[in-house]
Tab-separated table of C-alpha atoms in Angstrom:
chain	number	residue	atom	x	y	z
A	1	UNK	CA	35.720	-6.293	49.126
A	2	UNK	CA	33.120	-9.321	48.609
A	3	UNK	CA	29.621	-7.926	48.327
A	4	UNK	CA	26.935	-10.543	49.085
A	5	UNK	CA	25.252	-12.805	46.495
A	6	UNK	CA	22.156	-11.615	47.489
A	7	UNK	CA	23.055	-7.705	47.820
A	8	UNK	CA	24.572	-8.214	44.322
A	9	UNK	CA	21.295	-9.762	42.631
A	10	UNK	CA	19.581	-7.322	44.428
A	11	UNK	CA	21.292	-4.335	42.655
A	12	UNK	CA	21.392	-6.362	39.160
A	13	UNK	CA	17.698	-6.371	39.381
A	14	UNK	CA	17.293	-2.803	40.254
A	15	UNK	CA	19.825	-1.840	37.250
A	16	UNK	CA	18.548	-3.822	34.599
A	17	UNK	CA	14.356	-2.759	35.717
A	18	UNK	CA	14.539	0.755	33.871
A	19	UNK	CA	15.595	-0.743	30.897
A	20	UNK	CA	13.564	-3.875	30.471
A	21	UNK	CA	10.358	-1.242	30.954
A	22	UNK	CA	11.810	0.770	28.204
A	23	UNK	CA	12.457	-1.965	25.883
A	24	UNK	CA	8.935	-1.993	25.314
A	25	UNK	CA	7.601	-0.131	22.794
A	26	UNK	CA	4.184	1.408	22.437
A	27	UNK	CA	2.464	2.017	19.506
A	28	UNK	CA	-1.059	4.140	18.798
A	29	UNK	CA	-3.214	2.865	16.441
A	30	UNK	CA	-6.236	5.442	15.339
A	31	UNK	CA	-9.081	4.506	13.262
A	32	UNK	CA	-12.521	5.743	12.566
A	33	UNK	CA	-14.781	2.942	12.778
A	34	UNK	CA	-16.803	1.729	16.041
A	35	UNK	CA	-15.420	-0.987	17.969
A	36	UNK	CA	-18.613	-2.950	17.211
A	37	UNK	CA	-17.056	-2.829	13.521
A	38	UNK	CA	-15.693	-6.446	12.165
A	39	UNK	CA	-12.950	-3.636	10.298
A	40	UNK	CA	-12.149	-2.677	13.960
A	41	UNK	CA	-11.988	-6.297	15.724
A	42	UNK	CA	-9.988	-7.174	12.854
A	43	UNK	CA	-7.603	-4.638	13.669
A	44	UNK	CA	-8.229	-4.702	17.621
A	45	UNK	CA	-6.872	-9.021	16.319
A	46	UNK	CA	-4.031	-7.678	14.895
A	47	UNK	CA	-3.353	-5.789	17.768
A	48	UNK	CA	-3.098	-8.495	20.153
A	49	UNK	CA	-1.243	-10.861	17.720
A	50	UNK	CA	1.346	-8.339	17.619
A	51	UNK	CA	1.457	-8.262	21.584
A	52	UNK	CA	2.153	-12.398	21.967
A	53	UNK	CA	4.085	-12.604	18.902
A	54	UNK	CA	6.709	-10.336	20.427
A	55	UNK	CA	6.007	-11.469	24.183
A	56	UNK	CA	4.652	-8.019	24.851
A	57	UNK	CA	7.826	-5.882	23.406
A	58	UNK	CA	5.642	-3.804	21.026
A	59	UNK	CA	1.949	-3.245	22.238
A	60	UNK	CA	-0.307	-1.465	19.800
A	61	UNK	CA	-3.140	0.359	21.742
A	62	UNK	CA	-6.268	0.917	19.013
A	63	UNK	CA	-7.952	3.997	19.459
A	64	UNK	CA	-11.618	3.013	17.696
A	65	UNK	CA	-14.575	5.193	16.772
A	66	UNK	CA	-11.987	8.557	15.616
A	67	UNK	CA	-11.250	9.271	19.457
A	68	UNK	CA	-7.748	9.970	19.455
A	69	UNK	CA	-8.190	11.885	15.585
A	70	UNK	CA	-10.999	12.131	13.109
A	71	UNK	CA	-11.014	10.533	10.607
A	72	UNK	CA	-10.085	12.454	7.800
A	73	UNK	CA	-6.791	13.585	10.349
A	74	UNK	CA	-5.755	9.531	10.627
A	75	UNK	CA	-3.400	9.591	7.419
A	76	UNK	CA	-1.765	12.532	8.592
A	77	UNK	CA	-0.726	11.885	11.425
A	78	UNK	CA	0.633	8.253	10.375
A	79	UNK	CA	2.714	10.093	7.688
A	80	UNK	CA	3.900	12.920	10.344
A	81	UNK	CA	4.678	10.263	12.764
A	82	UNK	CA	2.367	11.800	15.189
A	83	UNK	CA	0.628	8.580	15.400
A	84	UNK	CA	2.826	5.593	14.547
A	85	UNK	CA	0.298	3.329	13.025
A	86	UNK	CA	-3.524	4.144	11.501
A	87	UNK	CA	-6.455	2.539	9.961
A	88	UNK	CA	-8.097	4.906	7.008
A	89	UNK	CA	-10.720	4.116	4.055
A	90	UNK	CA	-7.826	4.459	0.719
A	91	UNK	CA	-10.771	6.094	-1.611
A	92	UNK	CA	-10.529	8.907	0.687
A	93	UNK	CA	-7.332	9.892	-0.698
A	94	UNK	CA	-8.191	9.778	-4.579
A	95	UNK	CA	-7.778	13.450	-4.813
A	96	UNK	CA	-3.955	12.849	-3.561
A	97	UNK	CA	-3.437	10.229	-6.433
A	98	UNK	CA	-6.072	8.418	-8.324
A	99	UNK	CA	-4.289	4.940	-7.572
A	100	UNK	CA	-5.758	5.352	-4.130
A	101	UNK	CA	-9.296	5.576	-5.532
A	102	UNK	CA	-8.899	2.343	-7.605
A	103	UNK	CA	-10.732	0.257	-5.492
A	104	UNK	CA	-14.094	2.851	-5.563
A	105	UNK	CA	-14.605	3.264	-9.071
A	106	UNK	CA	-17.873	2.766	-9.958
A	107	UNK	CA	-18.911	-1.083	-11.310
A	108	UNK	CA	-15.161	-1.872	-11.910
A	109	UNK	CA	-15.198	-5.044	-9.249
A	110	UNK	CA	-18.565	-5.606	-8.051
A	111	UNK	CA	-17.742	-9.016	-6.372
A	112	UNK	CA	-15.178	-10.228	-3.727
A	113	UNK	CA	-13.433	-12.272	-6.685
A	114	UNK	CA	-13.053	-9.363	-9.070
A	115	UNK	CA	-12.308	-7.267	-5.517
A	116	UNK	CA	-9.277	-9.663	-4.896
A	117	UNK	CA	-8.029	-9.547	-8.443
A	118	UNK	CA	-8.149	-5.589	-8.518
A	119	UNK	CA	-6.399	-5.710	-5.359
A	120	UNK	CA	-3.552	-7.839	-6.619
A	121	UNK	CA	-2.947	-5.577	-9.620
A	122	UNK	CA	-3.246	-2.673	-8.250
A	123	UNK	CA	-1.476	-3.110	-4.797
A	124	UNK	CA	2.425	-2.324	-6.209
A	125	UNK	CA	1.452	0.592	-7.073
A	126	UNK	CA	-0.249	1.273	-3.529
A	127	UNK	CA	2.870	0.369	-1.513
A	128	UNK	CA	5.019	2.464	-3.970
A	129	UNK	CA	2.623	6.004	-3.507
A	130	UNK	CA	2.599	4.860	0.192
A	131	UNK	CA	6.414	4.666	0.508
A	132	UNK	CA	6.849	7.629	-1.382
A	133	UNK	CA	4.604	9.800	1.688
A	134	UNK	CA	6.617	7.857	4.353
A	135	UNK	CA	4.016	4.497	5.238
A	136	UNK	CA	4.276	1.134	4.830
A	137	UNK	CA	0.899	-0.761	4.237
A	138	UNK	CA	0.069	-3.626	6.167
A	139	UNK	CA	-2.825	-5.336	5.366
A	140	UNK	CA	-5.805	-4.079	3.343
A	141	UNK	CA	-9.463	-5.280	4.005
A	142	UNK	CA	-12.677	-4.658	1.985
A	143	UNK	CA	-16.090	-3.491	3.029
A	144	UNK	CA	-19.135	-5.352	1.670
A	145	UNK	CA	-20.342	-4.060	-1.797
A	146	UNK	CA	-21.600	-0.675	-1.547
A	147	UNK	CA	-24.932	-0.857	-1.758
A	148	UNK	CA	-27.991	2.135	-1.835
A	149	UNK	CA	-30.019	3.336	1.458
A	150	UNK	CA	-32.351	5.678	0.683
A	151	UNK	CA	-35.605	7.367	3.086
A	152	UNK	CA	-37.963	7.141	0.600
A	153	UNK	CA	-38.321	4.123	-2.212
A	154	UNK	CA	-36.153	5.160	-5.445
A	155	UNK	CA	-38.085	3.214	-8.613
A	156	UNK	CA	-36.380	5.361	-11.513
A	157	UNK	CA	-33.069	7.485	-11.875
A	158	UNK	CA	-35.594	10.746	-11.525
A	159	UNK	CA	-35.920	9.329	-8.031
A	160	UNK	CA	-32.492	10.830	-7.110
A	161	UNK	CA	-33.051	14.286	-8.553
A	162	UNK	CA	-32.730	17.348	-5.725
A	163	UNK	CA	-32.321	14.771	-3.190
A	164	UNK	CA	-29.085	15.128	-0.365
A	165	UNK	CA	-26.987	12.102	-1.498
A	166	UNK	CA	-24.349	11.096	1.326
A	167	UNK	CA	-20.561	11.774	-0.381
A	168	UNK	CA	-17.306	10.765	1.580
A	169	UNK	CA	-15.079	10.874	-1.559
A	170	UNK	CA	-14.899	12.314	-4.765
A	171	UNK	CA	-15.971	9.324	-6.673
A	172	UNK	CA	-19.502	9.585	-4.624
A	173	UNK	CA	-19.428	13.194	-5.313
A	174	UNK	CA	-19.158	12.483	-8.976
A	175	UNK	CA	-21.932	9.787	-9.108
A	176	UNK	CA	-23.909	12.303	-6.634
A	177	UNK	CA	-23.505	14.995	-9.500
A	178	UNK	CA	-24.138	12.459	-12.074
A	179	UNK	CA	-27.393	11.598	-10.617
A	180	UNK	CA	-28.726	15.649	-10.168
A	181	UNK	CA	-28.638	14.652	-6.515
A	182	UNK	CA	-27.035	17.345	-4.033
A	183	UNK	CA	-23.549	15.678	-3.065
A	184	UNK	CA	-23.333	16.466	1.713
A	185	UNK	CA	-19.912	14.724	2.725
A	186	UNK	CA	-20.672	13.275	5.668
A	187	UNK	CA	-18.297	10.672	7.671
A	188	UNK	CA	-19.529	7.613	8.374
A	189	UNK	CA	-19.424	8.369	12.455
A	190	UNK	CA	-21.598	11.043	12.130
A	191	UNK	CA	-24.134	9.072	9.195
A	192	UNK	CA	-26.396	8.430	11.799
A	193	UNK	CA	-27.566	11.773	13.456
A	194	UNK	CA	-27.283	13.539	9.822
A	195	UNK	CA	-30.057	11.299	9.000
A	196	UNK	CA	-31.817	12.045	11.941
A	197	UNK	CA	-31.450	15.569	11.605
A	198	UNK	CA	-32.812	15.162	7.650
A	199	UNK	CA	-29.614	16.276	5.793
A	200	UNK	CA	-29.296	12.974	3.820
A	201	UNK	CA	-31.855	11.598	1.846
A	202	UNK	CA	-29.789	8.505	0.611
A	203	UNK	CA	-26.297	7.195	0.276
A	204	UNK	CA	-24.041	4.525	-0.772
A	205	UNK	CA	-22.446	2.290	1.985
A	206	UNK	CA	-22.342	-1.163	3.422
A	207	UNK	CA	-24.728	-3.362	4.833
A	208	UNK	CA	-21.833	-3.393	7.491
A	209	UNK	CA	-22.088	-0.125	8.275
A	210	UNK	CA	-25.999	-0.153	7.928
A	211	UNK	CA	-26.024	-2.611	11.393
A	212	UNK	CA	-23.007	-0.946	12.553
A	213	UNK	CA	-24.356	2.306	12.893
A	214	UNK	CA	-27.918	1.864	13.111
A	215	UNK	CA	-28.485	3.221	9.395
A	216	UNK	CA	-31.648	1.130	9.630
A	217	UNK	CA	-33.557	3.910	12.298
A	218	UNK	CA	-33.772	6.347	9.801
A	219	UNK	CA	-32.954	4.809	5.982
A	220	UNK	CA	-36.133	2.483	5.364
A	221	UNK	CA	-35.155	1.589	1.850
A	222	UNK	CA	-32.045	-1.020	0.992
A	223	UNK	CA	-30.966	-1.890	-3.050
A	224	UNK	CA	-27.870	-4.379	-3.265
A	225	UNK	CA	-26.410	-2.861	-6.156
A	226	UNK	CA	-22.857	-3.433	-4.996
A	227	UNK	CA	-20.996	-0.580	-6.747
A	228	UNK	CA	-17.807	-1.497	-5.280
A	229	UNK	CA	-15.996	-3.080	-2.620
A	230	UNK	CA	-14.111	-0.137	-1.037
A	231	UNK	CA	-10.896	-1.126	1.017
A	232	UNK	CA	-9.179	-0.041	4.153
A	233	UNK	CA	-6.117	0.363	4.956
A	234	UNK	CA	-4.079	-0.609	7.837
A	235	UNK	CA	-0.442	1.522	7.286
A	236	UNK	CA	2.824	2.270	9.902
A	237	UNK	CA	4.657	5.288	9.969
A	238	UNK	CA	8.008	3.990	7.632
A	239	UNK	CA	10.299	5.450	10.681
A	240	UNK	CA	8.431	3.659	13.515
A	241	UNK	CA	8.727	0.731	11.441
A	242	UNK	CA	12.319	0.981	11.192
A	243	UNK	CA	13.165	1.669	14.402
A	244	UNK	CA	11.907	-1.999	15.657
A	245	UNK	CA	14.940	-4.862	15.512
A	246	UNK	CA	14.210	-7.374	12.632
A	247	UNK	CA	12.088	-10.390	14.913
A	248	UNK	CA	9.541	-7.539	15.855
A	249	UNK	CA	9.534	-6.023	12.191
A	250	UNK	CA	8.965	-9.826	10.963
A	251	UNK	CA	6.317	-10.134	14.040
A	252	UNK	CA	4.276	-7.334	12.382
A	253	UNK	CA	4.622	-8.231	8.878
A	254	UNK	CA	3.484	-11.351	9.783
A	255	UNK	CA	0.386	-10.481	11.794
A	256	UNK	CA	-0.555	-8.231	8.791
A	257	UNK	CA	-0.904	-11.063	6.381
A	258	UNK	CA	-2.769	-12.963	8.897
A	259	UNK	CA	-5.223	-9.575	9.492
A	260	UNK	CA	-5.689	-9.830	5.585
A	261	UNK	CA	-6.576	-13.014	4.853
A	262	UNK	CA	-9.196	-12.799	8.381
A	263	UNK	CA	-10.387	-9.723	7.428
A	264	UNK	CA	-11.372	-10.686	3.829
A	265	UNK	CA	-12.827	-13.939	5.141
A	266	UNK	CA	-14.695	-11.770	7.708
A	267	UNK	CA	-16.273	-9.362	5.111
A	268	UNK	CA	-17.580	-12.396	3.320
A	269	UNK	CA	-19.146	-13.734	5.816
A	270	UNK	CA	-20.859	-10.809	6.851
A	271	UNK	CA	-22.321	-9.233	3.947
A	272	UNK	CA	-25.507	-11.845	3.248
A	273	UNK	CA	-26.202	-11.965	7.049
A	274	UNK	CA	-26.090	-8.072	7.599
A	275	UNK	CA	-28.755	-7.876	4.346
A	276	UNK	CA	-31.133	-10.096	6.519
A	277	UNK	CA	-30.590	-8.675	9.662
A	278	UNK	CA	-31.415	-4.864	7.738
A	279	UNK	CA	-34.821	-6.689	6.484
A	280	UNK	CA	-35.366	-7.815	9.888
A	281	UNK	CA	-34.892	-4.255	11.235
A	282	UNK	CA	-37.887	-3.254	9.316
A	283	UNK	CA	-36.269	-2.313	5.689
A	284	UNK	CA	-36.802	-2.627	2.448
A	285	UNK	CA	-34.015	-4.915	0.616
A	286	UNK	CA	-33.688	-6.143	-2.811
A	287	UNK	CA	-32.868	-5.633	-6.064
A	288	UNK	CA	-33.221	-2.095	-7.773
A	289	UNK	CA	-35.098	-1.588	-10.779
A	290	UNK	CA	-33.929	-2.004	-14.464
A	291	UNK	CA	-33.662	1.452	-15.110
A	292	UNK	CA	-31.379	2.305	-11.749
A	293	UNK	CA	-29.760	-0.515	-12.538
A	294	UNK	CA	-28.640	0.573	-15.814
A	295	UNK	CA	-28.262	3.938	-15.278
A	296	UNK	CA	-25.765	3.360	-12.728
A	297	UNK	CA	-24.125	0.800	-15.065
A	298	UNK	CA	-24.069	3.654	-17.372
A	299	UNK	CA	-22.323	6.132	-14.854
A	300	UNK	CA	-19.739	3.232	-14.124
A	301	UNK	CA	-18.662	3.050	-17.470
A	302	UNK	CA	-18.233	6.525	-17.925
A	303	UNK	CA	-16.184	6.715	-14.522
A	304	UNK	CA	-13.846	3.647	-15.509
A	305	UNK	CA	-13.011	6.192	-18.468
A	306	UNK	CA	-12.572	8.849	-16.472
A	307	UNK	CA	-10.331	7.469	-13.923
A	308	UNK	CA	-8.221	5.742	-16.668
A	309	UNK	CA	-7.415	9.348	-18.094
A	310	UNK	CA	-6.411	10.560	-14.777
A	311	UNK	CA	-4.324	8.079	-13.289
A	312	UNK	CA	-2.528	8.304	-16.757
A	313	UNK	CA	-0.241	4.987	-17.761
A	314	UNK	CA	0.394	3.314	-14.321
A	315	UNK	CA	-3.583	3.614	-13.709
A	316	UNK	CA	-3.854	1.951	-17.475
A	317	UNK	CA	-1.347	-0.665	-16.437
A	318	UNK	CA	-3.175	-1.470	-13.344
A	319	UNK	CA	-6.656	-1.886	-15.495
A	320	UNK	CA	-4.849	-4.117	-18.613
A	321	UNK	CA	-3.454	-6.360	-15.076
A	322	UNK	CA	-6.917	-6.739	-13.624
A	323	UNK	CA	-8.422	-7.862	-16.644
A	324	UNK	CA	-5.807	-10.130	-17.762
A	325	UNK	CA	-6.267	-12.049	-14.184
């Protein structure tokens, strides 16, 4: 029986439709950061690189400001596959490993060079504690230096005593404690209406996050000290990734690196512009005094020590590599 050349492209067509739709797949992304973040359009850029690279076969949907899980929930659910892909701060995680925390100790890298040549040493040792919990990391971007916001002016380390410092990890505990402040761990989403609300008196954080989030409305007081420049990461469910054929696995890899170097570039840019926007919000900025200035010096140096002892000879190794570069 002949069937039609049109009746039989007609059926090909409806045959092949259900599977073309299910070739694609979809990925969700979570993060905790507004979409008004440059972490976030960074990622949101990634995103959408991912979608032309592979002509629309994988689409990444970015779920911004913790909507689809709260932040402290994001690594979680990457590692439990319940959310394929996920954007987290790494110092977060510290009390998992201290690798993770590498990037937040205290006065260790208080520039984007000495950021970059921390991250180089100690990122083999990141991608082997994130393999080992079932991630794959790709691409890791800093935050400006972490710098002090404070309601009131702070002129000397008695300053901080019996005040509510802002902790979101337990390296800001620790400096919290260190400084006889009370340590409130507060998320960076909810920064805003604690300060509002009076349950932070000062806190450690970006001048990113002090546009980003308004800080400015409430925190009158801004000292670049720099601390650190904490990193996020950007990580895939190991599984997920492994289910993609090679050209989309290569598609992502590749749009990683490219998030990277952007995202570093972006931070850069940022930082000194965000510090004049803050003064033209009506703060404070500068320097800080000598003796906060050395007193935190003092706490960094005690918490290098600290975190060498703890993340035993592969957190020694990482050190030795970082100052060698």
């Amino acid at each position: 029986m002949k069937i039609p050349a049109l009746t039989l492209a007609l059926f090909l067509t409806a045959s092949l439709a259900p599977s073309m739709v299910c070739a694609q797949v979809k990925w969700d992304l979570p993060t905790g950061y507004a979409t008004n973040t440059f972490q976030t359009e960074n990622v949101q850029q990634f995103a959408d690189d991912v979608a032309k690279a592979t002509g629309g076969k994988l689409k990444i949907t970015v779920h911004a400001g913790a909507t689809l899980y709260k932040m402290p929930e994001i690594k979680k659910a990457v590692q439990s596959g319940q959310a394929q892909a996920g954007e987290f701060i790494l110092s977060a995680y510290s009390n998992e490993n201290p690798i993770f925390g590498v990037d937040s100790v205290p006065f260790l890298a208080s520039s984007y060079v000495a950021a970059t040549r921390l991250y180089v040493a100690a990122k083999p040792a990141t991608e082997k504690l994130l393999d080992s919990q079932g991630m794959k990391l790709l691409f890791s971007v800093p935050w400006p230096g972490q710098s002090l916001y404070s309601i009131k002016p702070i002129t000397k380390l008695a300053d901080f005593k019996g005040t509510k410092m802002r902790t979101y990890n337990p390296s800001t505990t620790k400096i919290a404690e260190m400084l006889k402040a009370q340590p409130v761990t507060i998320q960076l989403a909810e920064l805003g209406k604690a300060l509002a609300g009076g349950t932070v008196d000062n806190f450690l954080t970006s001048s990113a996050s002090g546009i980003d989030s308004k800080l400015y409305e409430q925190a009158k007081y801004f000292y670049i000290v720099n601390a650190w420049l904490p990193r996020n990461a950007t990580v895939v469910n190991k599984k997920s990734f492994e289910a993609l054929d090679k050209a989309t696995q290569d598609a992502v890899v590749a749009a990683g690196k490219a998030a990277e170097e952007r995202g570093w570039a972006m931070s850069r840019k940022i930082d000194a512009a965000y510090i004049k926007d803050l003064n033209k919000k009506g703060m404070t900025t500068g320097l800080p005094t000598d003796e906060v200035r050395e007193g935190m010096n003092t706490i960094g140096d005690t918490m290098v020590r600290e975190w060498m002892a703890s993340a035993g000879p592969e957190g020694i190794a990482i050190i030795e590599a970082y100052k060698k570069r």
